[in-house]
């Protein structure tokens, strides 16, 4: 089965289970959500062609890469972290997908006309900033240049091959200490960058649902604070 068909099957499962938001793993919950005051946000999980490849309907997992941004060090929340492009849903956004595409364009300069939205995953709670975040899956059929379009938000933009992220030797556990407590999240290593926290949790859940995850050891830990 092609990677696109596998993604569409996962999206269909999520769309049939619309309702309660997904919670983060207990080992990563540092605070509680205030649902009555929560804002909604969207992130774009954008699949492009790895290397010089162009996406085709029958492209396999080895043909894919993902787009990430490095948050600016001056941001109040998630400063310096690697993330999917995205942000808060504004009143003028006509849909969750429109918000994800707008934010991706604002942060990376990507030409959104070259992206097909495949669908959405379920909302996930992000207690540290009190957001309910919807991941939007995109298929980058006509690629364009990407760059840190808004230096106030993004310090860098990069693409990582999915096959690299799935390689067990590039998997590890991120560790953060807060108030004498130890919190853990899955993490992915790419070149000199670590993808961890909320982004890594969403990514790992997606890989697991797709059946792409390969066995890896969570005993290799890296302290992030």
C-alpha positions as a printed Julia matrix, in Angstrom:
225×3 Matrix{Float64}:
   0.0    0.0    0.0
   1.28   3.48  -0.83
   2.15   5.93   1.93
  -0.66   8.22   0.81
  -3.29   5.49   1.13
  -1.96   4.61   4.59
  -2.24   8.26   5.63
  -5.78   8.47   4.29
  -6.78   5.36   6.28
  -5.48   6.94   9.5
  -7.31  10.19   8.75
 -10.54   8.27   8.14
 -10.23   6.6   11.55
  -9.76   9.97  13.24
 -12.69  11.52  11.39
 -14.93   8.7   12.55
 -13.95   9.34  16.17
 -14.66  13.05  16.46
 -15.25  13.99  20.08
 -13.03  14.21  23.12
  -9.55  15.62  22.65
  -6.48  13.42  23.02
  -4.35  13.88  26.1
  -0.57  13.83  26.25
   1.11  10.87  27.97
   1.14  11.2   31.77
   4.94  11.23  31.8
   4.85  14.51  29.84
   2.0   16.38  31.59
   3.56  19.19  33.63
   0.33  21.15  34.2
  -3.41  20.76  33.74
  -5.56  22.1   30.93
  -8.06  24.88  31.61
 -10.53  23.79  28.95
 -12.89  26.7   29.55
 -10.1   29.11  28.58
  -8.33  26.96  25.99
  -7.51  28.37  22.57
  -7.52  26.32  19.4
  -4.5   25.93  17.17
  -3.46  23.97  14.09
  -0.15  22.55  12.89
   0.74  21.36   9.41
   2.37  17.94   9.09
   3.62  18.36   5.54
   4.87  15.34   3.61
   7.19  16.17   0.71
   9.52  14.21  -1.52
  12.8   13.18   0.13
  15.98  14.22  -1.67
  15.27  14.99  -5.31
  12.13  12.87  -5.45
   8.75  14.19  -6.53
   5.73  12.84  -4.72
   3.64  10.37  -6.69
   0.36   8.66  -5.76
   2.32   5.42  -5.22
   5.21   6.96  -3.25
   6.35   4.8   -0.34
   7.51   5.82   3.13
  11.13   5.83   1.93
  10.21   8.59  -0.56
   8.88  11.04   2.03
  10.26  13.82   4.14
   8.69  16.24   6.64
   8.92  20.0    7.06
   9.92  21.48  10.42
  10.64  24.91  11.85
  13.0   25.89  14.65
  11.23  28.32  16.92
  12.93  31.65  17.58
  14.84  31.84  20.85
  12.93  35.01  21.79
   9.5   33.39  21.9
   7.74  33.2   25.28
   6.64  29.57  24.76
   8.59  26.69  23.17
  11.56  28.97  22.41
  14.27  27.3   20.35
  12.33  24.06  19.94
  11.72  22.18  16.72
   8.05  22.13  15.71
   5.64  21.68  12.86
   4.61  24.97  11.24
   1.47  26.21  12.92
  -0.18  28.46  15.46
  -3.43  29.82  16.78
  -6.63  29.7   14.72
  -7.81  33.24  13.96
 -11.38  34.42  13.45
 -10.7   35.11   9.77
  -9.56  31.51   9.16
 -12.37  29.66   7.4
 -11.25  26.25   8.7
  -8.62  24.46  10.75
  -6.83  23.52   7.52
  -6.82  27.16   6.37
  -5.22  28.17   9.67
  -2.49  25.53   9.32
  -1.75  26.6    5.73
  -1.7   30.3    6.64
   0.67  29.74   9.53
   2.93  27.55   7.38
   3.12  30.27   4.75
   3.81  32.96   7.35
   6.57  30.93   8.99
   8.24  29.18   6.04
   7.16  31.0    2.87
   5.78  27.74   1.43
   3.45  28.24  -1.52
   0.26  26.69  -0.22
  -1.17  26.24  -3.72
   1.25  23.32  -4.04
  -0.19  21.52  -1.0
  -3.14  19.14  -0.96
  -4.77  18.83   2.44
  -5.44  15.13   3.09
  -7.36  15.7    6.32
  -7.07  16.26  10.05
  -6.11  14.19  13.05
  -7.91  14.55  16.36
  -7.33  17.53  18.65
  -4.53  17.08  21.18
  -4.28  18.95  24.47
  -1.17  21.08  25.04
  -1.43  22.11  28.71
   1.79  24.16  28.9
   0.25  26.82  26.63
  -3.42  25.81  27.12
  -4.02  25.07  23.43
  -6.13  22.41  21.76
  -4.05  21.56  18.71
  -5.33  19.92  15.52
  -2.68  18.33  13.27
  -3.46  18.82   9.57
  -1.83  16.38   7.14
  -0.58  17.86   3.87
   0.71  16.32   0.63
   3.31  18.6   -1.02
   2.73  17.75  -4.67
   4.32  20.92  -6.11
   7.24  22.0   -3.97
   8.5   25.55  -3.44
  11.35  27.22  -1.62
  11.07  27.38   2.17
  12.96  29.65   4.54
  12.48  31.44   7.9
   9.92  33.92   6.56
   9.29  35.54   9.95
  12.5   35.7   12.02
  10.44  36.79  15.03
   8.86  33.32  15.05
  11.24  31.0   13.2
  15.02  30.79  13.49
  15.29  28.08  10.85
  13.4   25.77   8.51
  14.47  22.27   7.49
  13.27  18.99   6.01
  13.97  15.56   7.47
  13.52  12.25   5.61
  10.89  10.04   7.24
  13.17   7.01   6.81
  15.82   8.78   8.91
  13.35   9.57  11.68
  12.18   5.95  11.73
  15.71   4.54  12.01
  16.05   3.16  15.57
  19.52   4.63  15.95
  17.97   8.1   15.62
  15.41   7.51  18.37
  15.89   8.53  21.99
  14.06   9.82  25.07
  14.03  13.51  25.97
  14.07  14.3   29.69
  13.07  17.51  31.47
  13.19  18.17  35.22
  10.63  20.47  36.84
  10.11  20.92  40.61
  12.0   17.75  41.48
   9.97  15.76  38.96
  11.24  14.0   35.85
   9.22  14.24  32.64
   9.89  12.21  29.5
   8.93  12.36  25.84
   9.98  10.43  22.76
  12.57  12.21  20.63
  14.11  12.03  17.18
  17.66  13.0   16.26
  18.36  14.66  12.92
  21.81  16.09  12.2
  22.45  18.5   15.09
  18.77  18.89  15.98
  16.5   17.09  18.44
  12.76  16.85  17.77
  11.12  16.33  21.16
   8.21  17.25  23.41
   4.76  17.82  21.9
   5.95  17.6   18.29
   7.69  14.27  18.87
   4.66  12.87  20.73
   2.32  13.74  17.85
   4.81  12.36  15.33
   5.36   9.11  17.21
   1.61   8.56  17.57
   1.16   9.07  13.85
   4.01   6.7   12.96
   2.55   4.1   15.34
  -0.91   4.39  13.79
   0.58   4.03  10.33
   2.49   0.93  11.4
   5.79   2.53  10.36
   7.54   2.52  13.76
  10.5    0.18  14.12
  11.51  -1.22  17.53
  13.84   1.15  19.38
  15.33   1.51  22.83
  13.92   4.25  25.06
  16.83   3.84  27.48
  19.02   6.38  25.66
  18.08   9.62  27.4
  19.01  13.22  26.69
  18.35  15.98  29.2
  16.78  19.02  27.49
  16.83  21.55  30.35
